[in-house]
XYZ file of C-alpha atoms in Angstrom:
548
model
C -28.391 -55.124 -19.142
C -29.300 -54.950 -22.882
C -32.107 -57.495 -21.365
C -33.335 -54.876 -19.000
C -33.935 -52.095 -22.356
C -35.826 -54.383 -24.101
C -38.351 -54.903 -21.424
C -38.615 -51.490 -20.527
C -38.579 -50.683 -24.724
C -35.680 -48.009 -24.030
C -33.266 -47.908 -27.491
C -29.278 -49.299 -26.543
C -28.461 -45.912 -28.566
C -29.904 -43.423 -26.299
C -27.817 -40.167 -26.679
C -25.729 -38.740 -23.125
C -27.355 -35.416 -23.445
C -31.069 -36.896 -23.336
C -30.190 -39.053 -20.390
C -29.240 -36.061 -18.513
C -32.241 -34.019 -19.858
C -35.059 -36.896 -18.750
C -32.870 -37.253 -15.407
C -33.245 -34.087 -14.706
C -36.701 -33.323 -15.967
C -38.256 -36.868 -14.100
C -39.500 -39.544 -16.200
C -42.938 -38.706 -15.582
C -42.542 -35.766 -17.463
C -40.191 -36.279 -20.295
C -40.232 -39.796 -21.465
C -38.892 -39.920 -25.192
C -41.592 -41.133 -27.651
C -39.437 -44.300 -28.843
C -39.261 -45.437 -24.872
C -42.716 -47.608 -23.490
C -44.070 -45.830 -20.476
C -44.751 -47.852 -17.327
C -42.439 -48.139 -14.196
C -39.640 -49.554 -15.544
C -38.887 -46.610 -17.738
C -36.801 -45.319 -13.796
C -34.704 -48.266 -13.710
C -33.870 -48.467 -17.026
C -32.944 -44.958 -16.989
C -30.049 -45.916 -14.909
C -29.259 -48.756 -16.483
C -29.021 -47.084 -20.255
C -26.521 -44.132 -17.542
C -24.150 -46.910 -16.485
C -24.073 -48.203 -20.316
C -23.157 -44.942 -21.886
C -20.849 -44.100 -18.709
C -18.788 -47.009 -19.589
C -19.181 -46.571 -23.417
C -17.827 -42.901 -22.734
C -15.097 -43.868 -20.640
C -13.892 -46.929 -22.940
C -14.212 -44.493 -25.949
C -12.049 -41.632 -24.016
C -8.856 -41.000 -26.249
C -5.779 -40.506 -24.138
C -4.453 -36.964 -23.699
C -1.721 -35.617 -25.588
C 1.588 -36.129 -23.740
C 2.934 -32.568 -22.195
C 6.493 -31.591 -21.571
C 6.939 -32.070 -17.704
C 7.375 -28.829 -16.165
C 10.894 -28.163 -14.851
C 11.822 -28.222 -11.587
C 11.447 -24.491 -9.484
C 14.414 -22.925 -9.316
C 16.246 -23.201 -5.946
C 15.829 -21.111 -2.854
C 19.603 -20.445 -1.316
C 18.129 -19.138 1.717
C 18.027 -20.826 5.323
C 15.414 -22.711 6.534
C 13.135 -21.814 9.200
C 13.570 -22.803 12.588
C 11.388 -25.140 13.277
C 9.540 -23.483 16.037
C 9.196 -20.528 13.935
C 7.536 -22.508 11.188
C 5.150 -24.080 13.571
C 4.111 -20.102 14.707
C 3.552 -19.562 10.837
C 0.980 -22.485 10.101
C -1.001 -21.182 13.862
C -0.954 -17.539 11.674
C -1.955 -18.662 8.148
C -4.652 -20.737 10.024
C -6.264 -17.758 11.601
C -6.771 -16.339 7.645
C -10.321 -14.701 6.806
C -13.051 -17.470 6.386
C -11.230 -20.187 8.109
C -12.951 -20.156 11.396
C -10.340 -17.672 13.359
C -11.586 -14.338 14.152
C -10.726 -12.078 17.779
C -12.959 -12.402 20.249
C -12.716 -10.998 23.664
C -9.050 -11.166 25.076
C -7.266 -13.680 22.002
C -4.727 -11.515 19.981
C -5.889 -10.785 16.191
C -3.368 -13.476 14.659
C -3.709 -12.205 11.416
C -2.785 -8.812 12.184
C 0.561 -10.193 13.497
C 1.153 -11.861 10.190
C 2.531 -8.688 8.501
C 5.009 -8.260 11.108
C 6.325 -12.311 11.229
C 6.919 -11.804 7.609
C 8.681 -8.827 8.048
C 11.236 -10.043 10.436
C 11.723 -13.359 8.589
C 12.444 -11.782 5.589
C 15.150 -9.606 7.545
C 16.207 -12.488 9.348
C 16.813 -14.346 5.131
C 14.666 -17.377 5.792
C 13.115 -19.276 2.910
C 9.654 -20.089 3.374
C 8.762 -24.097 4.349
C 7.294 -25.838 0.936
C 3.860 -26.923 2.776
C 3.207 -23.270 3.865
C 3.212 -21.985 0.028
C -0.427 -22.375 -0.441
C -1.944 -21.250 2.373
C 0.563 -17.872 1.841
C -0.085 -17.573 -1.681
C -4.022 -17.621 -0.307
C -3.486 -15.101 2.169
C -1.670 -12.804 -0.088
C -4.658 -13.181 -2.847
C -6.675 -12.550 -0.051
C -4.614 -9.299 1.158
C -3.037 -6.895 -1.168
C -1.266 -5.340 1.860
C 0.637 -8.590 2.670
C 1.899 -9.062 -1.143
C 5.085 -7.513 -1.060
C 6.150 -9.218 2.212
C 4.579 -12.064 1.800
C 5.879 -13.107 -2.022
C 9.649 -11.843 -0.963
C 9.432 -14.670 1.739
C 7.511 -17.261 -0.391
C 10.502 -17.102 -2.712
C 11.020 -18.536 -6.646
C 8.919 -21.877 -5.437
C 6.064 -19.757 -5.073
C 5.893 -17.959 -8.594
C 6.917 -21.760 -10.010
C 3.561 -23.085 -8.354
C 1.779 -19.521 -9.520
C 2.265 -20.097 -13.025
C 0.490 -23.677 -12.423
C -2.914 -22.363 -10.616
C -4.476 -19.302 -12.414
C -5.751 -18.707 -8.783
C -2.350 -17.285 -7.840
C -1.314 -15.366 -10.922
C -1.210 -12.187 -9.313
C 1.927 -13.357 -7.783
C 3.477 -13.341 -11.151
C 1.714 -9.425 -11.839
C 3.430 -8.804 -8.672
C 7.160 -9.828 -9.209
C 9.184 -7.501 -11.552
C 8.927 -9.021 -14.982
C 6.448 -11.261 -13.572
C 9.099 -13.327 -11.968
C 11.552 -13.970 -15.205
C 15.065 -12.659 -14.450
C 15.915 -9.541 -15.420
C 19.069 -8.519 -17.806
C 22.387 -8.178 -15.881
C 24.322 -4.883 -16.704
C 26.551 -6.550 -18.764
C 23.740 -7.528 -21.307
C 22.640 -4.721 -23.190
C 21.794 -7.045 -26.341
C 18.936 -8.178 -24.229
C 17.951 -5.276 -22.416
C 17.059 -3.519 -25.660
C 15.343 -7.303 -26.923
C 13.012 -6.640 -23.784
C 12.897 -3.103 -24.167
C 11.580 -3.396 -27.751
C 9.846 -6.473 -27.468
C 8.786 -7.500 -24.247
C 5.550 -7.033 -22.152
C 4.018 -4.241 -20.480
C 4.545 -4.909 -17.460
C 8.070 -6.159 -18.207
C 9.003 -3.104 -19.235
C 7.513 -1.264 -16.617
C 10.022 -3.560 -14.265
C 12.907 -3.283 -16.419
C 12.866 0.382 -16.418
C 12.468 0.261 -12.370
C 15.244 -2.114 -11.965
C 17.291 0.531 -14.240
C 16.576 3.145 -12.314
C 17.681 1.660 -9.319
C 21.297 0.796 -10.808
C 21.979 3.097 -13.284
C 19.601 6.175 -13.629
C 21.209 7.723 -16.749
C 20.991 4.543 -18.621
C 17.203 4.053 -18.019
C 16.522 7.749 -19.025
C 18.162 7.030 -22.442
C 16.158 3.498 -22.980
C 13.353 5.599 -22.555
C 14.565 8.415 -24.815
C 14.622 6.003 -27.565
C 11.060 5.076 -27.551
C 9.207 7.631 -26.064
C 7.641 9.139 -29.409
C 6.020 5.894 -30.159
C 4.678 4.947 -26.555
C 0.808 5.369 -26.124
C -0.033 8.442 -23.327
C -1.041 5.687 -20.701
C 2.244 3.973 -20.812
C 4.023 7.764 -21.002
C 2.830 8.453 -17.708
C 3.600 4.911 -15.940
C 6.857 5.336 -17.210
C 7.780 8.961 -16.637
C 6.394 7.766 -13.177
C 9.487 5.628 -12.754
C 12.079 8.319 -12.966
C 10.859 9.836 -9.155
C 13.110 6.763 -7.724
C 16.836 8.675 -8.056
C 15.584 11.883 -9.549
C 18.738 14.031 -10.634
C 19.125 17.487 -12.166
C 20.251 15.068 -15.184
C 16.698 14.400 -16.043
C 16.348 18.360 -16.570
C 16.505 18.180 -20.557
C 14.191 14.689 -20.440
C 11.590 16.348 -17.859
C 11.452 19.978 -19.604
C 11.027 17.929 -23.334
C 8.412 16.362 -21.595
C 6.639 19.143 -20.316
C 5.319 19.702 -24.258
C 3.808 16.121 -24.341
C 0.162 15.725 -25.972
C -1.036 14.440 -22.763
C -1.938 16.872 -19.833
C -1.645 14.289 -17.150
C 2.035 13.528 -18.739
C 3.023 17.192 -18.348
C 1.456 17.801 -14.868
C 3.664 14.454 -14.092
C 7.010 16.158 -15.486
C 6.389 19.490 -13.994
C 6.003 18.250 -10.769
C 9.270 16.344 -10.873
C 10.468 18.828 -12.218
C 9.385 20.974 -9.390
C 11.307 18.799 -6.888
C 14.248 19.527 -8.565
C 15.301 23.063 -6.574
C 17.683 23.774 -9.315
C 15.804 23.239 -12.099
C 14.595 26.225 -14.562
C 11.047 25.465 -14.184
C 11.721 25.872 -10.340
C 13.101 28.753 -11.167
C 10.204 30.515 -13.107
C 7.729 29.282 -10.296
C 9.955 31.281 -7.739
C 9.354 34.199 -9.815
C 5.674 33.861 -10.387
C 5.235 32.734 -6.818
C 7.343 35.852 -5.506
C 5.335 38.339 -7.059
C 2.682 37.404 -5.553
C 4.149 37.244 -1.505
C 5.298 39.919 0.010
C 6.287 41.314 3.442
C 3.849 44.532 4.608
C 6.884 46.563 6.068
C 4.578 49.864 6.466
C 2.904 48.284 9.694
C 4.285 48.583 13.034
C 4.322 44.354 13.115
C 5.128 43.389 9.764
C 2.936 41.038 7.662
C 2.898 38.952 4.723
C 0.481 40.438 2.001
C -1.173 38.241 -1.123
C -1.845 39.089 -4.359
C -2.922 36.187 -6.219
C -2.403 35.979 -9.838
C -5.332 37.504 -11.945
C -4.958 35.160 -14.918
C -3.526 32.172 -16.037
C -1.239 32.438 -19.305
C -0.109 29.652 -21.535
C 3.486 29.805 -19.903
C 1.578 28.789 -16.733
C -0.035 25.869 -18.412
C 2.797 24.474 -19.959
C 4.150 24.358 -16.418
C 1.492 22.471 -15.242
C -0.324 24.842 -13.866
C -3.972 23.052 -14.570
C -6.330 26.095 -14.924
C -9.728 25.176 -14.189
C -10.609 24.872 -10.317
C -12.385 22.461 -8.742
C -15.970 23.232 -8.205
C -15.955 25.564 -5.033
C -12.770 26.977 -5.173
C -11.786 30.446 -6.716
C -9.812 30.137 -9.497
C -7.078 32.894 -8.450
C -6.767 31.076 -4.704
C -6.097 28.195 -7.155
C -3.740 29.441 -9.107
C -1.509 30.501 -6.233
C -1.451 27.457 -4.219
C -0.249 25.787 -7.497
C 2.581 28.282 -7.745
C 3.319 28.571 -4.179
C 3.305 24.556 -3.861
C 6.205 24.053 -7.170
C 8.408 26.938 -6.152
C 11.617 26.358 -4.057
C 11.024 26.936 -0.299
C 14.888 27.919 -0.398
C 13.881 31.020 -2.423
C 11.413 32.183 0.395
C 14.038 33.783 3.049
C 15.445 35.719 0.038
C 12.135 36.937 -0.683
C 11.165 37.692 2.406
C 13.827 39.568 4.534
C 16.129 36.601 5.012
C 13.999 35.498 7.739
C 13.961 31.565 8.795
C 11.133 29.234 7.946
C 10.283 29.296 11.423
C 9.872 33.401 11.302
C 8.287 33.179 8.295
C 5.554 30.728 9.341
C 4.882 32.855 12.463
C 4.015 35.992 10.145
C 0.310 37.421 10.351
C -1.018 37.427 6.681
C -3.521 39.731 5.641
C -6.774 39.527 4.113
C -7.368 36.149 5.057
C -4.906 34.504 2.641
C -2.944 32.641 5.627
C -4.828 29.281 5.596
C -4.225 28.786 1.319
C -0.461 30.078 1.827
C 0.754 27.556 4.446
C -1.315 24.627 3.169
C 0.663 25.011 -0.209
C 3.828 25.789 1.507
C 2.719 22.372 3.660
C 2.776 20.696 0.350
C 5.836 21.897 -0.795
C 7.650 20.841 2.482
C 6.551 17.138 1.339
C 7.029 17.154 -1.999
C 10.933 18.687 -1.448
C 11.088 16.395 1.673
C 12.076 19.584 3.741
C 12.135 18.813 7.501
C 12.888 22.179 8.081
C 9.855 23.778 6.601
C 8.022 20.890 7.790
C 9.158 21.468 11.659
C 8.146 25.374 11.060
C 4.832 24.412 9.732
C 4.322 21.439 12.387
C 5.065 24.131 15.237
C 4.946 23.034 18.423
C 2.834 19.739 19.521
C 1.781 21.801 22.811
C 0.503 24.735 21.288
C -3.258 25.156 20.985
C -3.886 24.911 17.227
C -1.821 22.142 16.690
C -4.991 20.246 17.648
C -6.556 21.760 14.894
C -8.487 23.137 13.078
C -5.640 25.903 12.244
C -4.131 26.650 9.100
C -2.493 22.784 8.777
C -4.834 20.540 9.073
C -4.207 17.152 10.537
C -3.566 14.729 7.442
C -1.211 17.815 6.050
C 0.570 17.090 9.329
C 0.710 13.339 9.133
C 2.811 14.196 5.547
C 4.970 17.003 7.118
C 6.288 14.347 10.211
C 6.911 11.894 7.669
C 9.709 14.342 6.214
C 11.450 13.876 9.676
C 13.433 11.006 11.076
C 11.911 8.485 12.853
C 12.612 9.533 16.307
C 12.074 13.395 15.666
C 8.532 12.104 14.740
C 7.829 9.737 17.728
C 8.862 12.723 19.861
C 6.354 14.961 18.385
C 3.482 12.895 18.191
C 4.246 11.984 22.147
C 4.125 15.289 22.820
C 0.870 15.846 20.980
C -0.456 12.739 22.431
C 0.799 14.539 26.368
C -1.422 17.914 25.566
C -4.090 16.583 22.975
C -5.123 13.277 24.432
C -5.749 10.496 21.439
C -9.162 11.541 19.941
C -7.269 13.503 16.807
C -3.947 10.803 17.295
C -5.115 8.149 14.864
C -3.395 9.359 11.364
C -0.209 10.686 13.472
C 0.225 7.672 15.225
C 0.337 5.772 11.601
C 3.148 7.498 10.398
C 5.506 6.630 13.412
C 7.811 3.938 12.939
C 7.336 0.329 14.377
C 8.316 -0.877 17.034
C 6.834 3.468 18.614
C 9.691 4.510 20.634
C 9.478 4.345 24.832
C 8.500 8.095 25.042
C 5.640 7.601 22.395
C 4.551 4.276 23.586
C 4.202 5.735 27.016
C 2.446 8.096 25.992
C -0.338 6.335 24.398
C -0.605 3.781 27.323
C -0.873 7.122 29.511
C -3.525 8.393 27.509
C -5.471 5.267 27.458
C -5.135 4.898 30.732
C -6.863 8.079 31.841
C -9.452 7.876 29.170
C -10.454 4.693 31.089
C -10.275 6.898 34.564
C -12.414 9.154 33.415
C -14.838 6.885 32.369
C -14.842 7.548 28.669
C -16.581 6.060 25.752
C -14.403 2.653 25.158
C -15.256 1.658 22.177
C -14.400 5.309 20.806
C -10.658 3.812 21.089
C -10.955 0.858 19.532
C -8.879 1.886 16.592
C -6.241 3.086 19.049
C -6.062 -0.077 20.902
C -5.634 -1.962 17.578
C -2.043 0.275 16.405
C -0.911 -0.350 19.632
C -1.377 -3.975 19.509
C 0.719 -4.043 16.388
C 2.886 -1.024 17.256
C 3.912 -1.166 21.032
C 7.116 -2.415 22.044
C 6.874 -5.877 23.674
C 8.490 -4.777 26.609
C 5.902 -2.362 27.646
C 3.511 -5.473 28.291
C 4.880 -6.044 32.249
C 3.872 -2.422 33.153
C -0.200 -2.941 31.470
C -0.321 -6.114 33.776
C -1.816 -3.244 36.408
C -4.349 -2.144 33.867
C -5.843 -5.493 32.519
C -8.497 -5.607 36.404
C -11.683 -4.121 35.580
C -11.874 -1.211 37.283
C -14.945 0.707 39.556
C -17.448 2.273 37.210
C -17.506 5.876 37.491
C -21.172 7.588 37.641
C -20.606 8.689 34.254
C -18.865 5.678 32.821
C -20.649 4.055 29.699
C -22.207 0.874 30.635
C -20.148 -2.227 30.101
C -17.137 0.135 29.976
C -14.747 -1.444 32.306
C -15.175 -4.808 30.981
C -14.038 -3.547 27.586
C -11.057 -2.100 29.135
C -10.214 -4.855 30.839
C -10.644 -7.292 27.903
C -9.243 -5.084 25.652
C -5.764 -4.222 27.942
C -5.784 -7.998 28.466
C -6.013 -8.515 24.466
C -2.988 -5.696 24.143
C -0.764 -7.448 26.847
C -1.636 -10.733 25.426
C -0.336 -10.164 21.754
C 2.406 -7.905 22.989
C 3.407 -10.968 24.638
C 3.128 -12.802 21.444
C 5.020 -10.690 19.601
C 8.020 -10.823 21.789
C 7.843 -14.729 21.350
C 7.821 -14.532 17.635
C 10.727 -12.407 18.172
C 12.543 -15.043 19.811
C 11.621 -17.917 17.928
C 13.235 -16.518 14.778
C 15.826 -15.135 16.235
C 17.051 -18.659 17.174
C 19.972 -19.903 15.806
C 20.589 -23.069 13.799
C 22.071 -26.147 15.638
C 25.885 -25.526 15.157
C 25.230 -21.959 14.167
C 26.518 -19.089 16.712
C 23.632 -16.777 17.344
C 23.908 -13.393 15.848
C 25.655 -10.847 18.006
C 23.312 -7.781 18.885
């Protein structure tokens, strides 16, 4: 080879980086001055590569040696059935950018994947080994899916995450980024990560606190809380909503003096959803002398007079008093008060009347609209279901289809004060008088699998929108909650509805072969839902099955 240089007059020392360059540049028009042009100068281009390729990789110091890393820790729970586990590959498969995607009547496969995951993680089976990375993808891929999706994936999961920086969200994800967390019988280390340990690992050891022992993670954060930036303040005052007690009175009211403004709005409204609590108290009275009930009428009313300023006692309990642009300030003002004041202290106020009698009062002046949407928010934040059924009203009456004084997303976060059948029963009825066309936000606060009345409902409602001819692709969002929502066992009474029916004179064009295809989609994956159902309900061989 050292021949071949000599004839072509290229130097044995020629430097990597000006091999690359003249390779990349063409010989033609970088040929180094020391090198004799002519057309060997190609050839022994390559030839000097494959000499300083091997000089490179004969020169190559071995690495340092590294600390294998240790084994993940075990997974205690069952094992998939195998059937089950072959359903979960056919899901992962269908991912975003791996050549899936719906078309015409094939179920949406990864839609279903939030709902497998669900019931295996119910079920307590530990994820297969050769599935991690393609669910570690899909949950970097969906932030919806993390929770699930990382419970089921298990500690082999955050072992491989702390391997590929491609997955490290997993370990942002897991409380204390997937360490373990001190045991109540270590308070030595709880305070050691207290004082010393991450954000984030703070964050989860206050959470995990909370969850155990409320009073004990209120103190921790007593002991620190004059040193903590404002940022970190609010995250962790944030924690204390999960088992919120009239013991976090003293805490919350200190609170309410903090530097920060977004701190104190934070402690006043906890402090708000504490009905006993003196700052609830002081709203009541603010809030009352502003409402009152118009006895000098023949029907009585509900009169407003909205505060005309707001003092520094109003600020300090979080009363924020600048309004947004386009709203008055003393319409603002109320709504705040009206919103943090107990709804227990309105019947008092106002004749000892029931929510219900109360809602159904005229107001005056045009005041009712700002009243009941901050009575609608006080409803959710006190989770009231009985102020929340007064303000819902009846699904059959006229305005409940809007525009009214509650609008529909206020009513979406009044049913989800009620249980979960109270809800479905509501929204069916809504559904019966309303058709779908305002359903969409109800419909995704109902709980999975809907209940028969609502589910009938919405098959009822589809079913005469198609009828009548109607826009189909209008329902398209419809369609897609039902997939994922409808009980499987609805699918043998669509079989009827999957034909393509006769085009009315006013149908859209194409219209009943979108219904068809469509109702053919939804009996498809309802189908496929009820055998992912099965398949992990199965039991293991010498296992009873679980008894219903």
């Amino acid at each position: 080879m050292n021949a071949t240089y000599a004839s072509a007059g290229v130097p044995v020392e020629s430097s990597w980086e000006e091999l690359v360059t003249v390779a990349l540049l063409g010989t033609e028009r970088r040929t180094p001055p020391a090198w004799a042009a002519g057309c060997e100068v190609p050839v022994a281009v390559l030839d000097a590569a494959a000499v300083a390729t091997v000089r490179r990789r004969a020169g190559m110091r071995p690495g340092r040696a590294a600390a294998r890393p240790e084994p993940a820790a075990p997974d205690p729970r069952r094992p998939l059935p195998p059937v089950a586990a072959r359903r979960l590959a056919v899901l992962l498969a269908d991912r975003p950018g791996t050549g899936g995607g719906r078309r015409g009547t094939t179920p949406d496969l990864m839609e279903l994947l939030p709902q497998w995951l669900a019931l295996a993680n119910a079920h307590g089976f530990a994820a297969p080994a050769e599935t991690l990375p393609a669910l570690l993808d899909a949950a970097r891929g969906r932030t919806d899916l993390r929770p699930a999706a990382l419970a089921f994936a298990g500690p082999r999961a955050l072992w491989l995450a702390r391997l590929n920086p491609d997955w490290r969200f997993a370990l942002r994800s897991m409380p204390g980024g997937g360490t373990a967390l001190p045991g109540p019988d270590e308070p030595e280390r709880t305070q050691r990560l207290w004082q010393e340990g991450l954000f984030a690992e703070r964050v989860a050891l206050l959470t995990a606190l909370r969850a155990r022992r409320p009073a004990t993670a209120r103190e921790l954060l007593a002991t620190t809380w004059g040193t903590e930036r404002a940022e970190d303040r609010l995250m962790f005052l944030d924690s204390l909503r999960s088992g919120l007690e009239p013991a976090d009175e003293p805490f919350l009211e200190r609170a309410l003096t903090d530097r920060s403004r977004n701190v104190r709005a934070t402690a006043a409204e906890l402090l708000s959803a504490l009905p006993g609590s003196a700052l609830a108290a002081r709203m009541a009275s603010r809030a009352g002398s502003c409402v009152a009930v118009d006895r000098t009428q023949k029907t009585p009313s509900i009169v407003v007079e909205a505060p005309h300023e707001c003092d520094a006692s109003m600020e300090r309990d979080g009363v924020v008093p600048k309004a947004p642009a386009g709203r008055g300030e003393r319409s603002w003002w109320l709504g705040q008060l009206v919103e943090a004041a107990p709804l227990g202290a309105w019947p008092r106020r106002l004749g000892g009347r029931t929510p219900a009698e109360i809602v159904a009062l005229p107001v005056a002046d045009d005041w009712r609209n700002e009243l009941h949407a901050a009575w609608c928010r006080a409803a959710v934040r006190q989770r009231d279901p009985g102020w929340s059924r007064a303000l819902l009203g009846a699904p059959s009456a006229p305005e409940a289809g809007g525009p009214g004084a509650v609008s529909l997303a206020e009513r979406s976060k009044l049913l989800a004060t009620l249980g979960p059948a109270e809800r479905a029963a509501w929204v069916a009825g809504f559904i019966a008088t309303h058709g779908l066309s305002e359903a969409f936000q109800l419909l995704g606060v109902c709980a999975v699998p809907w209940a028969g009345p609502l589910g009938r409902a919405v098959v009822d409602a589809l079913d005469i929108a198609r009828d009548a001819g109607s826009y189909p692709w209008s329902f398209s969002g419809v369609m897609g909650l039902a997939e994922r929502c409808l009980d499987p066992l609805e699918a043998g009474r669509l079989d009827a509805l999957t034909a393509i029916p006769d085009e009315t004179e006013n149908a859209a064009p194409g219209a009943g072969g979108y219904w068809s295809e469509a109702f053919q989609r939804l009996v498809t994956t309802l189908r496929l839902r009820a055998e992912m159902t099965a398949e992990l309900a199965m039991p293991e061989p010498g296992r009873a099955p679980a008894m219903p």
